[in-house]
Amino acid sequence: AAALSAAMAAEGPRSLFALSAAAVSRSMGTLERDVWALPGHLLRGLLPLLTVFRLERAEGAARRAGLSTQPIWRKLWDDVMKTRPPNSENITCWRKKFLETFFSNVLHGVLDVSSDWRLNDHHFSPLLHSSPHVSQLTLCNMLQGAVELTAEHNQKVLENLAGSLRILKFQHLLSSDQSIRRSLVLLLHRLIHHGSVSQVSMYSWPVPDTVLLVLILSMSAGFWRSGNALAYHSSPCGLCREEDKSQSQESAQERAESGRYDEKEWSDGENQKGSSRAPEEADAEVHGYGADAHLNSVLSGPRSPPLRNEVCSEASSKVPCDHTSIQGGSSRRVSGQLSCHPVLRKTRRRLKSAVGKKRRCLRRSRGPYADPEDLYDFVFTVAREANSGLLDKNSTTEGENAENWTSSSSGSPCTGHAGCKKRGGFAGIFSLKAAHRFRSVSTLELFSIPLTGETCRTLSNLLSSWVSLENLVLSYNGLGANIFCILSGLRALSCHSDCSLRVVRVSDVFSHMPCMELVRCILSAFPQLRTLSVSFDLKNQLEGNRPGGNPSCSEAEIPESCLEQLEIRFPREPLHTAFLLPVLKASKSLQQLSLDSATLPCSQELGLLLEALRECNPNLKKLSFHDVNLAEHQKEVLLLLQDPVLQEITFSFCRLFESSTTEFLSEIINTVKRNSSLKSLKLPGNRLGNHRLVALADIFSEDSSSSLCQLDVSSNCIKPDGLLEFTKKLEGHIQQRGGQIQFTHLRLFQNWLDQDAETAQEALRRLKAVCTVVNDSWDSSQAFADYISVM
């Protein structure tokens, strides 16, 4: 109240209504219900005087009165955050934007709630009351935010986040100790396994902590042990226990109804151990022993190449490949499915025996409670076993038989490649039937995080059964030869009928295989992809000396695909239409094509590409060329601008006017004027200069049938006087057309508008009355000297 009075006093004399509203706002605790019933014109003056706590509660009353609180939340943002949010023009709800950012800033200790009277309400718990509005959260550095959120006093906050949070980001992470990692485990388990998080993104981790990275990856994929390892304040996860109980009841009911089990084998294999095994497995669930052995094998990668099991192949049509978690009583459901196959039934008994031995071994070594160190030793467990000979590929133990049975029959492409080698064999792909599995995310993004061979093998094994994964982004991870290991996991994933992968984006500095070969390899395995992006900066000098044993994808036949968007950034590779043609033929639904940094080996190559696009991709709506020299391809450029189907064309840094004449610019303008289907024309980085920009205004002349809505002339050496002349000419055309024009957006990034601020401001002011202008405050003194030719 004192802070509010001080704020009002600083604003000067107030009206009687304002003084009354202030008095009411100070007594909201007792007057709240009466206030919500006030008429709209009275409520409008009261809302700006409420604290955040009361303002958030006033949303319903304001909506009923036909009032919007958006301006108030926007002012709150300006007063409290004191920054301009990125893409502010796209923010549709300032209430959510403010409370989401407020939550993050309070969590990370960068905002003091006492700094503004509107935040200082004794009823207001900053994290608790803002958490329902948080759909995106970033954790960084030492993961202090994870520790705070899993503290006992924030249990309700965590429950709110489990329902609201969709995107979880990690940025600039540092190595952390066991207690912090334990907090992270609790957080991920609640938000992913029992929550609503659908996307995990990691950014900028130059030297990643292997244990921490694998921990995040594995839990994002839905893998972890249950029981004590996931204890919440000394109590096992209640949600896990409820699910275990429910699954056990369902399994018991199914067994009672099915009646298809072999009586003798059931009595021999199960009843003899019934009295002792049931409490033993229950104890394993409570204390986190579960299916650790096979989970460890999954995460660290198998040591032997996958063997084709003919019996599994023959029975695959009868026995569904179920990669969901098998825990407690539900494991017996698989036994029932296998009961009609004696060989598989025998193998299943060996699998149970192997897992049982591992559990008993772990139980003896751990004692009654799991040590915190056990949370993270799964990364190295298989390596120790391999050294001790437990997983030797020549072994005839039951454990090996179980591994052979669970290995993928689809085969692994990593047969002999150095990038996928491991001690004792190569990286195969395991089906994860014996692993405990929870809910997983549908989007995984890794930006600027180096992935070692060991981490790539882990990721490959996780990918192999990650059927819920819809979007995969691997950006600047230094994959090198390990790209084949990732492809191995993706190929295994493609064998699942319920695979959900729709978007794949791979980018890196060096390419270890030709771009088109990688495109064909991915698309042949995933014809259901909607978006595929492959981008490399530089060509690996050793690319031609790839190790043997990896069959080339260039000869693989591509089935008809659902691809709608294809982006390829060539590391200065020649663009051979013959290599791209099979992809275009298989992608009848292609709507967007982007080709970046390619070289045209001959003058006919672009013409061949355009012909192929017309024949193979009648639905193509957007075509983009970036950093492709089109200076000698004026005919093809005009043909593209005439296309009656294309709606967006981009020529970015394509040197369009490097060796052109004045007639070429006139032909472009006349062609666009006659094309009523083209909606967006993007010409950044083509050295338009002032005179060419002014000429482009004729696209909107009175005799034009153009439907152009967006024009991008960024990075084109445009000066303020040229922009003002373009504006005046555009205004004249609009007046001639009676104010009827479809032009809505003009992009002006990185032009020389700072050379005459006054003229630039006048031009921008007049332009903004016509269309939306997007520009920046770029310093033209940083421009390259070769732009002098168009000054």
CSV table of N, CA, C and O in Angstrom, one decimal, residues 570-609:
chain,number,residue,atom,x,y,z
A,570,PHE,N,24.9,-27.4,-49.7
A,570,PHE,CA,26.0,-28.1,-50.2
A,570,PHE,C,27.3,-27.4,-49.8
A,570,PHE,O,27.4,-26.2,-49.8
A,571,PRO,N,28.3,-28.2,-49.3
A,571,PRO,CA,29.6,-27.6,-49.0
A,571,PRO,C,30.4,-27.3,-50.2
A,571,PRO,O,31.5,-27.9,-50.5
A,572,ARG,N,29.9,-26.4,-51.1
A,572,ARG,CA,30.5,-26.1,-52.4
A,572,ARG,C,30.6,-27.3,-53.3
A,572,ARG,O,31.6,-27.4,-54.0
A,573,GLU,N,29.6,-28.2,-53.2
A,573,GLU,CA,29.6,-29.3,-54.1
A,573,GLU,C,28.9,-28.9,-55.3
A,573,GLU,O,28.0,-28.1,-55.3
A,574,PRO,N,29.2,-29.6,-56.5
A,574,PRO,CA,28.4,-29.3,-57.7
A,574,PRO,C,27.0,-29.9,-57.6
A,574,PRO,O,26.8,-30.9,-57.0
A,575,LEU,N,26.1,-29.1,-58.1
A,575,LEU,CA,24.7,-29.5,-58.1
A,575,LEU,C,24.4,-30.3,-59.4
A,575,LEU,O,24.3,-29.8,-60.5
A,576,HIS,N,24.4,-31.7,-59.2
A,576,HIS,CA,24.1,-32.5,-60.4
A,576,HIS,C,22.6,-32.9,-60.3
A,576,HIS,O,22.2,-33.7,-59.4
A,577,THR,N,21.8,-32.5,-61.3
A,577,THR,CA,20.4,-32.8,-61.3
A,577,THR,C,20.2,-34.3,-61.4
A,577,THR,O,19.2,-34.8,-60.8
A,578,ALA,N,21.1,-35.0,-62.0
A,578,ALA,CA,20.9,-36.5,-62.1
A,578,ALA,C,20.9,-37.1,-60.7
A,578,ALA,O,20.2,-38.1,-60.6
A,579,PHE,N,21.6,-36.6,-59.8
A,579,PHE,CA,21.6,-37.1,-58.4
A,579,PHE,C,20.3,-36.7,-57.6
A,579,PHE,O,19.8,-37.4,-56.8
A,580,LEU,N,19.9,-35.5,-57.9
A,580,LEU,CA,18.7,-35.0,-57.2
A,580,LEU,C,17.4,-35.5,-57.8
A,580,LEU,O,16.4,-35.6,-57.1
A,581,LEU,N,17.5,-35.9,-59.1
A,581,LEU,CA,16.2,-36.3,-59.8
A,581,LEU,C,15.5,-37.5,-59.1
A,581,LEU,O,14.3,-37.4,-59.0
A,582,PRO,N,16.2,-38.5,-58.6
A,582,PRO,CA,15.4,-39.6,-58.0
A,582,PRO,C,14.7,-39.1,-56.7
A,582,PRO,O,13.6,-39.6,-56.4
A,583,VAL,N,15.3,-38.2,-56.0
A,583,VAL,CA,14.6,-37.6,-54.8
A,583,VAL,C,13.4,-36.8,-55.2
A,583,VAL,O,12.3,-37.0,-54.6
A,584,LEU,N,13.5,-36.0,-56.3
A,584,LEU,CA,12.4,-35.2,-56.8
A,584,LEU,C,11.2,-36.1,-57.3
A,584,LEU,O,10.0,-35.9,-57.0
A,585,LYS,N,11.6,-37.2,-58.0
A,585,LYS,CA,10.6,-38.1,-58.5
A,585,LYS,C,9.8,-38.8,-57.4
A,585,LYS,O,8.6,-39.1,-57.5
A,586,ALA,N,10.5,-39.1,-56.3
A,586,ALA,CA,9.9,-39.8,-55.2
A,586,ALA,C,9.1,-38.9,-54.3
A,586,ALA,O,8.3,-39.4,-53.5
A,587,SER,N,9.3,-37.6,-54.5
A,587,SER,CA,8.6,-36.6,-53.6
A,587,SER,C,7.6,-35.8,-54.4
A,587,SER,O,7.7,-34.6,-54.6
A,588,LYS,N,6.5,-36.5,-54.7
A,588,LYS,CA,5.4,-35.9,-55.5
A,588,LYS,C,4.7,-34.8,-54.7
A,588,LYS,O,4.1,-33.9,-55.2
A,589,SER,N,4.8,-34.9,-53.3
A,589,SER,CA,4.1,-33.9,-52.5
A,589,SER,C,5.0,-32.7,-52.1
A,589,SER,O,4.6,-31.9,-51.3
A,590,LEU,N,6.2,-32.6,-52.7
A,590,LEU,CA,7.1,-31.5,-52.3
A,590,LEU,C,6.5,-30.2,-52.5
A,590,LEU,O,6.0,-29.9,-53.6
A,591,GLN,N,6.6,-29.3,-51.5
A,591,GLN,CA,6.0,-28.0,-51.6
A,591,GLN,C,7.1,-26.9,-51.4
A,591,GLN,O,6.9,-25.8,-51.9
A,592,GLN,N,8.2,-27.3,-50.7
A,592,GLN,CA,9.3,-26.3,-50.5
A,592,GLN,C,10.6,-27.0,-50.8
A,592,GLN,O,10.9,-28.0,-50.3
A,593,LEU,N,11.4,-26.3,-51.6
A,593,LEU,CA,12.8,-26.7,-51.9
A,593,LEU,C,13.8,-25.6,-51.8
A,593,LEU,O,13.6,-24.5,-52.3
A,594,SER,N,14.8,-25.8,-51.0
A,594,SER,CA,15.9,-24.8,-50.8
A,594,SER,C,17.2,-25.4,-51.1
A,594,SER,O,17.6,-26.5,-50.5
A,595,LEU,N,18.0,-24.8,-52.0
A,595,LEU,CA,19.3,-25.2,-52.4
A,595,LEU,C,20.3,-24.1,-52.0
A,595,LEU,O,20.1,-22.9,-52.5
A,596,ASP,N,21.3,-24.4,-51.2
A,596,ASP,CA,22.2,-23.4,-50.7
A,596,ASP,C,23.6,-23.8,-51.0
A,596,ASP,O,24.1,-25.0,-50.8
A,597,SER,N,24.4,-22.8,-51.4
A,597,SER,CA,25.9,-22.9,-51.6
A,597,SER,C,26.3,-24.0,-52.6
A,597,SER,O,27.3,-24.7,-52.4
A,598,ALA,N,25.5,-24.3,-53.6
A,598,ALA,CA,25.8,-25.2,-54.6
A,598,ALA,C,26.5,-24.5,-55.8
A,598,ALA,O,26.3,-23.3,-56.0
A,599,THR,N,27.3,-25.3,-56.5
A,599,THR,CA,27.9,-24.7,-57.7
A,599,THR,C,27.2,-25.4,-58.9
A,599,THR,O,26.9,-26.6,-58.8
A,600,LEU,N,27.1,-24.7,-60.0
A,600,LEU,CA,26.5,-25.2,-61.2
A,600,LEU,C,27.6,-25.7,-62.1
A,600,LEU,O,28.3,-24.8,-62.6
A,601,PRO,N,27.7,-27.0,-62.3
A,601,PRO,CA,28.9,-27.5,-63.1
A,601,PRO,C,28.8,-27.0,-64.6
A,601,PRO,O,29.9,-27.0,-65.2
A,602,CYS,N,27.7,-26.8,-65.1
A,602,CYS,CA,27.6,-26.3,-66.5
A,602,CYS,C,26.4,-25.4,-66.7
A,602,CYS,O,25.5,-25.4,-65.8
A,603,SER,N,26.3,-24.7,-67.8
A,603,SER,CA,25.2,-23.7,-68.0
A,603,SER,C,23.9,-24.4,-68.2
A,603,SER,O,22.9,-23.8,-67.9
A,604,GLN,N,23.8,-25.7,-68.6
A,604,GLN,CA,22.6,-26.3,-68.8
A,604,GLN,C,22.0,-26.9,-67.5
A,604,GLN,O,20.8,-27.4,-67.5
A,605,GLU,N,22.7,-27.0,-66.4
A,605,GLU,CA,22.3,-27.7,-65.2
A,605,GLU,C,21.1,-27.1,-64.6
A,605,GLU,O,20.2,-27.8,-64.2
A,606,LEU,N,21.0,-25.8,-64.5
A,606,LEU,CA,19.8,-25.1,-63.9
A,606,LEU,C,18.6,-25.4,-64.7
A,606,LEU,O,17.5,-25.6,-64.2
A,607,GLY,N,18.7,-25.3,-66.0
A,607,GLY,CA,17.6,-25.6,-66.9
A,607,GLY,C,17.1,-27.0,-66.7
A,607,GLY,O,15.9,-27.3,-66.7
A,608,LEU,N,18.0,-28.0,-66.5
A,608,LEU,CA,17.6,-29.4,-66.3
A,608,LEU,C,16.8,-29.5,-65.0
A,608,LEU,O,15.9,-30.2,-64.9
A,609,LEU,N,17.3,-28.7,-64.0
A,609,LEU,CA,16.6,-28.8,-62.7
A,609,LEU,C,15.2,-28.2,-62.8
A,609,LEU,O,14.3,-28.8,-62.3
